[in-house]
PDB file of C-alpha atoms and ligand atoms in Angstrom:
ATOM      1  CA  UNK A   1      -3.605 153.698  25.686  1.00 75.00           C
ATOM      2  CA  UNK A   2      -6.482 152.626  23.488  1.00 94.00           C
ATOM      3  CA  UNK A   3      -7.634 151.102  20.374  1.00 97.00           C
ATOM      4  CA  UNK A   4      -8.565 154.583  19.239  1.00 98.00           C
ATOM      5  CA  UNK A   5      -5.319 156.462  20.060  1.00 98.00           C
ATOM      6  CA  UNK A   6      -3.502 153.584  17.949  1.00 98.00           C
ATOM      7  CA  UNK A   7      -5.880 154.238  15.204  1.00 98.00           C
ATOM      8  CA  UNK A   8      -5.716 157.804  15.188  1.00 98.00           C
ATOM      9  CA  UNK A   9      -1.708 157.439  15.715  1.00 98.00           C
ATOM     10  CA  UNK A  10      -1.905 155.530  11.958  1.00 98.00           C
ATOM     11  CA  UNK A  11      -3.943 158.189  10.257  1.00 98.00           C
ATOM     12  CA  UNK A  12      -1.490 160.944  11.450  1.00 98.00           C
ATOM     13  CA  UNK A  13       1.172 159.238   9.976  1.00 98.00           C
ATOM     14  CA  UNK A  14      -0.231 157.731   6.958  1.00 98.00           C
ATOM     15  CA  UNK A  15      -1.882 161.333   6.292  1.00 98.00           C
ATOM     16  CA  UNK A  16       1.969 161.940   5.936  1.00 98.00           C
ATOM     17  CA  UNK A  17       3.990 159.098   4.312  1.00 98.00           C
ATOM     18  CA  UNK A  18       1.900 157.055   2.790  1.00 98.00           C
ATOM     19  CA  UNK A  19       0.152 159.063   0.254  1.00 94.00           C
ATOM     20  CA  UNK A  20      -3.662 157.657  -1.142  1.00 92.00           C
ATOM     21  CA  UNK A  21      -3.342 155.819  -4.294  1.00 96.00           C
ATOM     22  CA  UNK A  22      -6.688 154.856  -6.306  1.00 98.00           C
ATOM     23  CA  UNK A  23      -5.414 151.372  -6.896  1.00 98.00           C
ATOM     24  CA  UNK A  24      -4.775 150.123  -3.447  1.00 98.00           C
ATOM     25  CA  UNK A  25      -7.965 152.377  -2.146  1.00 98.00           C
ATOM     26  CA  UNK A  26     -10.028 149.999  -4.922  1.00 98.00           C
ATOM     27  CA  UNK A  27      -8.186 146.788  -4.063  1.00 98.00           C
ATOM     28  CA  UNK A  28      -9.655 147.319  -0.115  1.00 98.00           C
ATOM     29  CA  UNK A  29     -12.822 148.728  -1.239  1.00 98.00           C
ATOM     30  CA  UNK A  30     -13.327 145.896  -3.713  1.00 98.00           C
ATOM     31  CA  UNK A  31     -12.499 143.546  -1.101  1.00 98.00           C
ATOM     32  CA  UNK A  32     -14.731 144.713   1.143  1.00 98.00           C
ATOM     33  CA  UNK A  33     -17.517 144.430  -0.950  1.00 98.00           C
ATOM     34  CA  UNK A  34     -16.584 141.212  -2.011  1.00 98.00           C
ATOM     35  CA  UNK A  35     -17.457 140.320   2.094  1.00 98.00           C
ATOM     36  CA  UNK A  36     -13.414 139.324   2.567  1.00 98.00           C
ATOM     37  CA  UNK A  37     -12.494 139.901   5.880  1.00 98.00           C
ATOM     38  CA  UNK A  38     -10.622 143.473   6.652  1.00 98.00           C
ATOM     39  CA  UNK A  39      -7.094 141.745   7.684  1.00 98.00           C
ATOM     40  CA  UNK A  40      -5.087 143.545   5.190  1.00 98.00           C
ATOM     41  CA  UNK A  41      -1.814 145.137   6.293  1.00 98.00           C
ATOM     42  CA  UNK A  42      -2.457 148.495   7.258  1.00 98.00           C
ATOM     43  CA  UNK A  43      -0.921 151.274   4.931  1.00 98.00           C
ATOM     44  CA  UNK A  44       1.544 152.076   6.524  1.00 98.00           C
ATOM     45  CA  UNK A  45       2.567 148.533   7.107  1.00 98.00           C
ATOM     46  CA  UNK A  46       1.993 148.049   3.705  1.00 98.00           C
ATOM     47  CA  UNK A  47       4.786 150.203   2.868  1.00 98.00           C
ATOM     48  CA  UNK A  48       6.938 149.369   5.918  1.00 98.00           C
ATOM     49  CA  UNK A  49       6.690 146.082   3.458  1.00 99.00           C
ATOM     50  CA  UNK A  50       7.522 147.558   0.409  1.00 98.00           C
ATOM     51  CA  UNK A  51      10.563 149.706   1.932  1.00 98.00           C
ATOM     52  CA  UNK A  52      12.248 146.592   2.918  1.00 98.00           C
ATOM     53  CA  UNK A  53      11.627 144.705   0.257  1.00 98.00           C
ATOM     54  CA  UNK A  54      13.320 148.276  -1.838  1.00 98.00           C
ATOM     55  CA  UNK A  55      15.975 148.206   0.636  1.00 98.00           C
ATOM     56  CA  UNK A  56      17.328 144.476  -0.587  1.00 98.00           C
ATOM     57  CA  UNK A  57      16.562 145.009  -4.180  1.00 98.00           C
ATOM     58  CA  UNK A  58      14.349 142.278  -4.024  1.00 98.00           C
ATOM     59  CA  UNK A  59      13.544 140.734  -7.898  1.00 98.00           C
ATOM     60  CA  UNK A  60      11.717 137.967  -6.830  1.00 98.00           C
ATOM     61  CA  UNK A  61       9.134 137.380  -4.399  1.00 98.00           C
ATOM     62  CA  UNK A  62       6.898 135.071  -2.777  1.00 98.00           C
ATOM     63  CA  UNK A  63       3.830 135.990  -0.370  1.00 99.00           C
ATOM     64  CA  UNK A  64       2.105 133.277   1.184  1.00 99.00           C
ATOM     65  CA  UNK A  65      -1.933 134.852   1.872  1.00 99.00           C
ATOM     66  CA  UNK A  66      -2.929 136.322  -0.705  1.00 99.00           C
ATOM     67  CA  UNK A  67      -6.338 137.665   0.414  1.00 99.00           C
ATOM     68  CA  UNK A  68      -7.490 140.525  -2.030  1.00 99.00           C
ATOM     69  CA  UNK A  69      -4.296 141.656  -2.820  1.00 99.00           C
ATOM     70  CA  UNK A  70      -3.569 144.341  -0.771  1.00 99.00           C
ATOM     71  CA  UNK A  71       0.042 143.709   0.393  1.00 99.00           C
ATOM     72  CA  UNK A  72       0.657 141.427  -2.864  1.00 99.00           C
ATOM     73  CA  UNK A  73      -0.094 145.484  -4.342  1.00 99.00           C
ATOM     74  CA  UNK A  74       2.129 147.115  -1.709  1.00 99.00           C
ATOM     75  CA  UNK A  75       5.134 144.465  -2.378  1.00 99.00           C
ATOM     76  CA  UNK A  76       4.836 143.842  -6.576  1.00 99.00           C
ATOM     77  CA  UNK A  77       5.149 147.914  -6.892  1.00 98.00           C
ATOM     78  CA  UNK A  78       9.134 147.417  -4.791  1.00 98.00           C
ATOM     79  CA  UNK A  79       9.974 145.279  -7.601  1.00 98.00           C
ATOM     80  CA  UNK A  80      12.224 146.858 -10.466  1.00 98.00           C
ATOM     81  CA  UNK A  81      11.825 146.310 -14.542  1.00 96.00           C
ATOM     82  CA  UNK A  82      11.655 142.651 -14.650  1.00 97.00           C
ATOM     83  CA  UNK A  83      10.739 141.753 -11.179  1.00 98.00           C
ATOM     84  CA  UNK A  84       8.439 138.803 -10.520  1.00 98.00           C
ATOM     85  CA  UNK A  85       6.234 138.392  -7.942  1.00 98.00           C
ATOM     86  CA  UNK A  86       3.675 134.776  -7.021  1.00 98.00           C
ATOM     87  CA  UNK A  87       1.568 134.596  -4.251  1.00 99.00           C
ATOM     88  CA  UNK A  88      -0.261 131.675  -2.751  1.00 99.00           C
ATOM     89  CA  UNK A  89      -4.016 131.596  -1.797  1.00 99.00           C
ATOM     90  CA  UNK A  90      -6.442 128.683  -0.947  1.00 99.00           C
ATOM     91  CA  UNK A  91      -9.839 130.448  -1.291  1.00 98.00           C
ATOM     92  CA  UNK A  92     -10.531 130.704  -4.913  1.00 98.00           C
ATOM     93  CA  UNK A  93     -13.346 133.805  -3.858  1.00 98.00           C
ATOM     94  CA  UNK A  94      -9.964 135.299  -2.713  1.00 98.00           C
ATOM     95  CA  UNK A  95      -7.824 134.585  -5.292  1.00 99.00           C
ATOM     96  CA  UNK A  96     -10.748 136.030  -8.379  1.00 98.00           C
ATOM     97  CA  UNK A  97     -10.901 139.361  -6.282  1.00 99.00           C
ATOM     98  CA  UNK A  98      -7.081 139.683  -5.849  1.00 99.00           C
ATOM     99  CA  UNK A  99      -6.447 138.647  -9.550  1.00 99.00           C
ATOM    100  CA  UNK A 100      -8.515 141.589 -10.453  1.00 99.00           C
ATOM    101  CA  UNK A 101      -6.979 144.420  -7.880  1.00 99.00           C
ATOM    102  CA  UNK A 102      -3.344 142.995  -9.128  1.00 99.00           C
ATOM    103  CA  UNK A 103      -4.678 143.690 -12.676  1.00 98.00           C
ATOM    104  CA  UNK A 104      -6.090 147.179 -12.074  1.00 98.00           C
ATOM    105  CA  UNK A 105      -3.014 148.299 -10.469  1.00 98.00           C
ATOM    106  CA  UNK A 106      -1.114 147.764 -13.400  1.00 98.00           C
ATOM    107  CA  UNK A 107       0.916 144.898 -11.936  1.00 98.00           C
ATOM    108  CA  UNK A 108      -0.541 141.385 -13.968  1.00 98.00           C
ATOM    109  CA  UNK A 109       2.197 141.453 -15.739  1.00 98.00           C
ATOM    110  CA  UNK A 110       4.377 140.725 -12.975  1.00 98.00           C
ATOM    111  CA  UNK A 111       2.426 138.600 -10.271  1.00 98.00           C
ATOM    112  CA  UNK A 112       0.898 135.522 -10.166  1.00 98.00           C
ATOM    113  CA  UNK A 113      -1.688 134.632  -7.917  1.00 98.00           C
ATOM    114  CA  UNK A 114      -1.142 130.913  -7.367  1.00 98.00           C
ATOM    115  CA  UNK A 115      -4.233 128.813  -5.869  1.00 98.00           C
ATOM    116  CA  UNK A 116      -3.858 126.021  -3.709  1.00 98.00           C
ATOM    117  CA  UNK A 117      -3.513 125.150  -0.231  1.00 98.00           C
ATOM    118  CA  UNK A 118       0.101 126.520   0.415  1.00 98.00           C
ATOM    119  CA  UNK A 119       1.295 123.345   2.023  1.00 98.00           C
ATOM    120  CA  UNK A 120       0.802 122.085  -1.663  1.00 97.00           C
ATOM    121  CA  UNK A 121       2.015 124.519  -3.682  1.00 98.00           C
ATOM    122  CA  UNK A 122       4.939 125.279  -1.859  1.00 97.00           C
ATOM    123  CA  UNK A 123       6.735 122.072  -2.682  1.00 96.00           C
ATOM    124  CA  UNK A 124       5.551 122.346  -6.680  1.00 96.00           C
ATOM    125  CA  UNK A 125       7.516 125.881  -6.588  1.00 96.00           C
ATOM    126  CA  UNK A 126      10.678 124.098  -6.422  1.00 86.00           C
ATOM    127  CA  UNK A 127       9.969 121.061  -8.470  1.00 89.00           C
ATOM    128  CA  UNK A 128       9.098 123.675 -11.289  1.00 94.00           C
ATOM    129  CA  UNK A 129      12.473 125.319 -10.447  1.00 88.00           C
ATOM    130  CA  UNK A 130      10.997 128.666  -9.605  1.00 94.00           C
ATOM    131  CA  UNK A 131      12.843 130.752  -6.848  1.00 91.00           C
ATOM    132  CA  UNK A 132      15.415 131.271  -5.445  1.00 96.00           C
ATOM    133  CA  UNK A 133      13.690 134.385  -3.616  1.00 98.00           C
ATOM    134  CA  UNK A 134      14.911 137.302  -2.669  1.00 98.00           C
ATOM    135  CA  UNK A 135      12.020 138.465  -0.102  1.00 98.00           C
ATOM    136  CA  UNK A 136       9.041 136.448   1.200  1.00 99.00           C
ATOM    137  CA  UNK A 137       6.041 137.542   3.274  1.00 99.00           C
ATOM    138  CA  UNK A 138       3.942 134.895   5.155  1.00 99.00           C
ATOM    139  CA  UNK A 139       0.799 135.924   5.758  1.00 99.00           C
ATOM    140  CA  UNK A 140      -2.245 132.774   5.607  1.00 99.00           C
ATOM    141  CA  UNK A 141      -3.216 130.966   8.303  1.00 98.00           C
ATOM    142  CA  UNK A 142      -1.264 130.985  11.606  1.00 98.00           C
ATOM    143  CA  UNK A 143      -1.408 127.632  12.165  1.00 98.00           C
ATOM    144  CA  UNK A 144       1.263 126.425   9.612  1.00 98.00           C
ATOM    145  CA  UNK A 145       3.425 129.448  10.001  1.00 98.00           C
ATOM    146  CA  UNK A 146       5.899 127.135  11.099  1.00 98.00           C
ATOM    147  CA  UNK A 147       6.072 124.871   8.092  1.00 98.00           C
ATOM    148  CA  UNK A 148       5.716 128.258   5.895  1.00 98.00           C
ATOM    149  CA  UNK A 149       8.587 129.143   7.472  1.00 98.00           C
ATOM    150  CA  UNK A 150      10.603 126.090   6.875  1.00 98.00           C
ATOM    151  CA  UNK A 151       9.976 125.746   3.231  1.00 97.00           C
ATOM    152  CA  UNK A 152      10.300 129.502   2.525  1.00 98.00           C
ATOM    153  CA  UNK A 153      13.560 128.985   3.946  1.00 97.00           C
ATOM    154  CA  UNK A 154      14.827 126.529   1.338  1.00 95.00           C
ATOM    155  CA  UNK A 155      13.237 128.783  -0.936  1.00 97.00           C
ATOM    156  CA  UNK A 156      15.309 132.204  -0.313  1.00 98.00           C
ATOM    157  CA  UNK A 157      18.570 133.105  -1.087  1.00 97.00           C
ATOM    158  CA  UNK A 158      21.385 134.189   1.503  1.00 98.00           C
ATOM    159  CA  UNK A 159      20.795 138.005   1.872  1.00 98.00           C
ATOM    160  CA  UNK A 160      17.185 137.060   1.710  1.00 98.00           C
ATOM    161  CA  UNK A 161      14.385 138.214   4.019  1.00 98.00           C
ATOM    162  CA  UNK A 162      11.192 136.189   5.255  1.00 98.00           C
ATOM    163  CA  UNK A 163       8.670 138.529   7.169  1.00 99.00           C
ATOM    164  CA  UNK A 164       5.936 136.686   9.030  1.00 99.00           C
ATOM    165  CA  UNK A 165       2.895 138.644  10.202  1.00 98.00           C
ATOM    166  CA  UNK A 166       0.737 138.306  13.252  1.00 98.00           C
ATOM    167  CA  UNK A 167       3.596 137.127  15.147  1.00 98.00           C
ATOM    168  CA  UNK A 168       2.065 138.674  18.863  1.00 98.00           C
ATOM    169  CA  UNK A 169      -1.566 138.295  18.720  1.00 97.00           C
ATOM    170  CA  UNK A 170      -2.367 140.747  21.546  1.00 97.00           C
ATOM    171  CA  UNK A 171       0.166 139.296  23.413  1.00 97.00           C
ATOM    172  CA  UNK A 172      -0.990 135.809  23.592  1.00 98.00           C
ATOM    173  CA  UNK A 173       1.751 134.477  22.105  1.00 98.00           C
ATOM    174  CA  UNK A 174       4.060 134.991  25.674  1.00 98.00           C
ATOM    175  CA  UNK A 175       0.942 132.737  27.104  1.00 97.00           C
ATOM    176  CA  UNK A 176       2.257 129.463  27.866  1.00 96.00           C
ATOM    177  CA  UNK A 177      -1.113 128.048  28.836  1.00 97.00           C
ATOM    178  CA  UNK A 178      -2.587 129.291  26.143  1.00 98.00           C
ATOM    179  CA  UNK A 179      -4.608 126.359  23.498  1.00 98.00           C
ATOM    180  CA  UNK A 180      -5.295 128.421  20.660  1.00 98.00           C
ATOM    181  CA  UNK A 181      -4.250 127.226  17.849  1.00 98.00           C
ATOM    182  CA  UNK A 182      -2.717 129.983  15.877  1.00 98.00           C
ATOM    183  CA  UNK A 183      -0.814 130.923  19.226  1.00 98.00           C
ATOM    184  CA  UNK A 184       0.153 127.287  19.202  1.00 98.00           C
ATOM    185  CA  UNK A 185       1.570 127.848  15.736  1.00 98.00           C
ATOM    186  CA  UNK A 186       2.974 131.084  15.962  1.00 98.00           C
ATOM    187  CA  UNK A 187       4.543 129.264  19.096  1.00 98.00           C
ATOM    188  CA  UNK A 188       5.822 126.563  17.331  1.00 98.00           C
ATOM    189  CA  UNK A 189       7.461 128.774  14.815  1.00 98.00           C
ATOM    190  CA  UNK A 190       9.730 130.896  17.483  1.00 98.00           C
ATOM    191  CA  UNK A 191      10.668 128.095  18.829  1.00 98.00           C
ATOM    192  CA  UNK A 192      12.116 126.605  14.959  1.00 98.00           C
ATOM    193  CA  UNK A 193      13.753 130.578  14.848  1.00 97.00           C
ATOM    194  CA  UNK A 194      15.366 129.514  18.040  1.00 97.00           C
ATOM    195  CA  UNK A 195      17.136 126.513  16.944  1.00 97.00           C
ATOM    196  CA  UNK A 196      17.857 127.425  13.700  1.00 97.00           C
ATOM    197  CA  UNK A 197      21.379 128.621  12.642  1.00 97.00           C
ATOM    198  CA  UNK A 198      20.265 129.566   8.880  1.00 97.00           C
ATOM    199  CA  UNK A 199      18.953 132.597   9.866  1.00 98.00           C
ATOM    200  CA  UNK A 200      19.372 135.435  12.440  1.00 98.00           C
ATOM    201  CA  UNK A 201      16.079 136.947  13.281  1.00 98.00           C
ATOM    202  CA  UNK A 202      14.159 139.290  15.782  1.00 98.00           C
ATOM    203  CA  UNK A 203      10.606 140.479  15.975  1.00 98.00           C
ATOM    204  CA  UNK A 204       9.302 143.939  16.838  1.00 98.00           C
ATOM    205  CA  UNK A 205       5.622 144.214  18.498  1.00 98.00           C
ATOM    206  CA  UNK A 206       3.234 147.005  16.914  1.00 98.00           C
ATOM    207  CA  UNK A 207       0.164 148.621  17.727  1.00 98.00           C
ATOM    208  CA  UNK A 208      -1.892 150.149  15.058  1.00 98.00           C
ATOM    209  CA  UNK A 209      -5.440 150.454  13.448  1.00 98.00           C
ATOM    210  CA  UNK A 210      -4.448 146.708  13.106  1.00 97.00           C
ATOM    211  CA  UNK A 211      -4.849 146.558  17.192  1.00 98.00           C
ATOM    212  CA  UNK A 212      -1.537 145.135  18.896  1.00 98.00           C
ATOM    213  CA  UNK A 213       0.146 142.516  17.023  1.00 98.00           C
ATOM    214  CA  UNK A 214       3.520 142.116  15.642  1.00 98.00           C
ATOM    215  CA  UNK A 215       6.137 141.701  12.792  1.00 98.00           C
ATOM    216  CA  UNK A 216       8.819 138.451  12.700  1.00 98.00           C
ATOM    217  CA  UNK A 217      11.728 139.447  10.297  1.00 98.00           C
ATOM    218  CA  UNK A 218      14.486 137.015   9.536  1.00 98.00           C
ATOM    219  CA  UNK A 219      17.490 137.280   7.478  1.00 98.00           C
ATOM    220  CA  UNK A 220      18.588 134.078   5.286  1.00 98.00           C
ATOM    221  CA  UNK A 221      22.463 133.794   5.922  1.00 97.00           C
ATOM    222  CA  UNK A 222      22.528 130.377   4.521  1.00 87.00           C
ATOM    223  CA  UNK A 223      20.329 127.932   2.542  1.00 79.00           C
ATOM    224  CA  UNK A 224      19.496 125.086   0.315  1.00 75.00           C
ATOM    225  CA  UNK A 225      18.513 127.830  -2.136  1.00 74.00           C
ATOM    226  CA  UNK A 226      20.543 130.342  -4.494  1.00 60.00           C
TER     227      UNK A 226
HETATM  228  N1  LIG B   1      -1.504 139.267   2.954  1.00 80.18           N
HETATM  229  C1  LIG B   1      -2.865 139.788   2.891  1.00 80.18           C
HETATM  230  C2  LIG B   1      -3.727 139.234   3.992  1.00 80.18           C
HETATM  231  C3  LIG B   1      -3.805 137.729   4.011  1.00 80.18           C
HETATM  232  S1  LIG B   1      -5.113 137.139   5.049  1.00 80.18           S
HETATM  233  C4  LIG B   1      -2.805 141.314   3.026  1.00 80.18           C
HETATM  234  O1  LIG B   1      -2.149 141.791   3.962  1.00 80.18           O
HETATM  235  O2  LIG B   1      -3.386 142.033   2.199  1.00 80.18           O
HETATM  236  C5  LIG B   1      -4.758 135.431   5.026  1.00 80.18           C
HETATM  237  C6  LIG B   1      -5.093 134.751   3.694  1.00 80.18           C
HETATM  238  O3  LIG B   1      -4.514 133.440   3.747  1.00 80.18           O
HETATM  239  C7  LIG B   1      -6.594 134.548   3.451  1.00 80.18           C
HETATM  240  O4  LIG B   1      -6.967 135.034   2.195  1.00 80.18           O
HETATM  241  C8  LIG B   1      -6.772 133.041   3.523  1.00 80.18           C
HETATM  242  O5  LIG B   1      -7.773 132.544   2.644  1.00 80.18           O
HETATM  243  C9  LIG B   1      -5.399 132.549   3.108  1.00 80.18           C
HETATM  244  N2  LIG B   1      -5.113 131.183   3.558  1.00 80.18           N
HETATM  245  C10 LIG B   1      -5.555 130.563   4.682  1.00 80.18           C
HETATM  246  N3  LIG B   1      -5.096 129.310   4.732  1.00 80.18           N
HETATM  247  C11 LIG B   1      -4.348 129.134   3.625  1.00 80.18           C
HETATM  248  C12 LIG B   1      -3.609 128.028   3.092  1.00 80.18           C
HETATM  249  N4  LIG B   1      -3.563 126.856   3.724  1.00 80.18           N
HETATM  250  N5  LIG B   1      -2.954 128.203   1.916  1.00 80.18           N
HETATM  251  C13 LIG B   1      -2.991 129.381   1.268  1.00 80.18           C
HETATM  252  N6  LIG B   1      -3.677 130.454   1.724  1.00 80.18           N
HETATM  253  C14 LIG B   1      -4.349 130.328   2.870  1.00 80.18           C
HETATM  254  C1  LIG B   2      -6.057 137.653  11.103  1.00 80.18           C
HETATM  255  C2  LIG B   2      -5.172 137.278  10.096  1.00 80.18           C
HETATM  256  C3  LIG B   2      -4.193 138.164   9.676  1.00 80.18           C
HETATM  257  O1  LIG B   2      -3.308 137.846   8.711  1.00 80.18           O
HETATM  258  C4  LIG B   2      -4.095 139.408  10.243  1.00 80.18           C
HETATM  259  O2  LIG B   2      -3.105 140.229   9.816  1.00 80.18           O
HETATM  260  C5  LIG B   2      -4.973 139.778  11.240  1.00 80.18           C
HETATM  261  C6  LIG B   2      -5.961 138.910  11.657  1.00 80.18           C
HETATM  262  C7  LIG B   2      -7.085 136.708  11.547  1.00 80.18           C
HETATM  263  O3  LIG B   2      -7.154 135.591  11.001  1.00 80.18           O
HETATM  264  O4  LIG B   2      -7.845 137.073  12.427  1.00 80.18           O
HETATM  265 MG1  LIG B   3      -1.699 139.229   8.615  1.00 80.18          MG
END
């Protein structure tokens, strides 16, 4: 099994489900050309994404990673009539590209692309009373997935989902030895879903045009939010 079996896997099914749309095309193409790196969610994950999100009726949402938008695209289009979506970024390059994809798509209506290291903004989301959320995606660096996880968690309602991406890392994450710090993190932050009764939680491994990485998912029975 290879890298390009994976990647021809995803076109076959994308070429099926996950029909081209000019505004997320632009969003990667614009990103691209912008030099930001290609770590988007694939399509298909994309929607994967947006179907859950659908599938809770989420209103409100918070991504943490912003990048160019991509996902923040994917996600804002699950809301319904009303529906608000913010998302955090820390590299103002990133958040001027994603601000315009969001706003091609149709969608500035609805999202705001917060910047700001999310260790900092996270905390000013609650002193300005915004939240509780009904879905939340982290996404930035791997390193503080654990604290992303922890404040998310006070900021979603029972019912609520958190997805956190890059959760396998080719498998390094089942390395015990291993000193990289985003395994470290990612780590750290199965070892908080272990010990922590708020949620109940699982995580499925993929393989993709992504390469071989993985999904957390966890669902908020109880919290200091809603
Ligand atoms: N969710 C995006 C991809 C995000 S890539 C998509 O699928 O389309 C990760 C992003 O997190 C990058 O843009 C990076 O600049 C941002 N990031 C890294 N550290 C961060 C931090 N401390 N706070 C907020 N964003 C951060
Ligand atoms: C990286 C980050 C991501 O969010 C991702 O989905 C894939 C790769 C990275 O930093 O390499
Ligand atoms: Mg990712």
């Amino acid at each position: 099994m290879s890298q390009d079996q994976w990647s021809a896997v995803d076109r076959y099914i994308t070429d099926r489900v996950v029909p081209g749309d000019p505004a997320l095309d632009a969003a990667l193409a614009d990103s691209a050309a912008a030099g930001l790196p290609a770590i988007a969610v694939a399509p298909n994950q994309g929607k994967f994404l947006q179907l859950l999100a659908r599938a809770i009726g989420a209103r409100s949402i918070l991504e943490i990673g912003t990048l160019g938008g991509y996902s923040t695209i994917w996600l804002a289009r699950a809301l319904p009539e009303g529906g608000r979506l913010i998302t955090l970024e820390s590299e103002p390059r990133h958040a001027d590209v994603a601000r315009a994809n969001i706003a091609r798509a149709g969608l500035a209506d609805r999202v705001e692309v917060r910047l700001g290291k999310a260790l900092e903004t996270l905390p000013r989301l609650r002193s300005e009373g915004l939240g509780p959320f009904d879905f939340v995606f982290i996404d930035a660096d791997k390193v503080s997935t654990p604290e992303y996880f922890v404040r998310s968690l006070d900021l979603t309602r029972p019912g609520g989902l958190i997805v956190v991406d890059n959760v396998v890392r080719k498998g390094a994450v089942a390395d015990s030895g291993s000193e990289d710090p985003s395994v470290l993190g990612v780590r750290r932050f199965y070892e908080m879903l272990a010990a922590e009764p708020r949620v109940s939680a699982t995580a499925i491994q993929t393989v993709g045009s992504k390469g071989y990485d993985g999904f957390a998912i966890a669902l908020v029975l109880r919290s200091e939010a809603g």
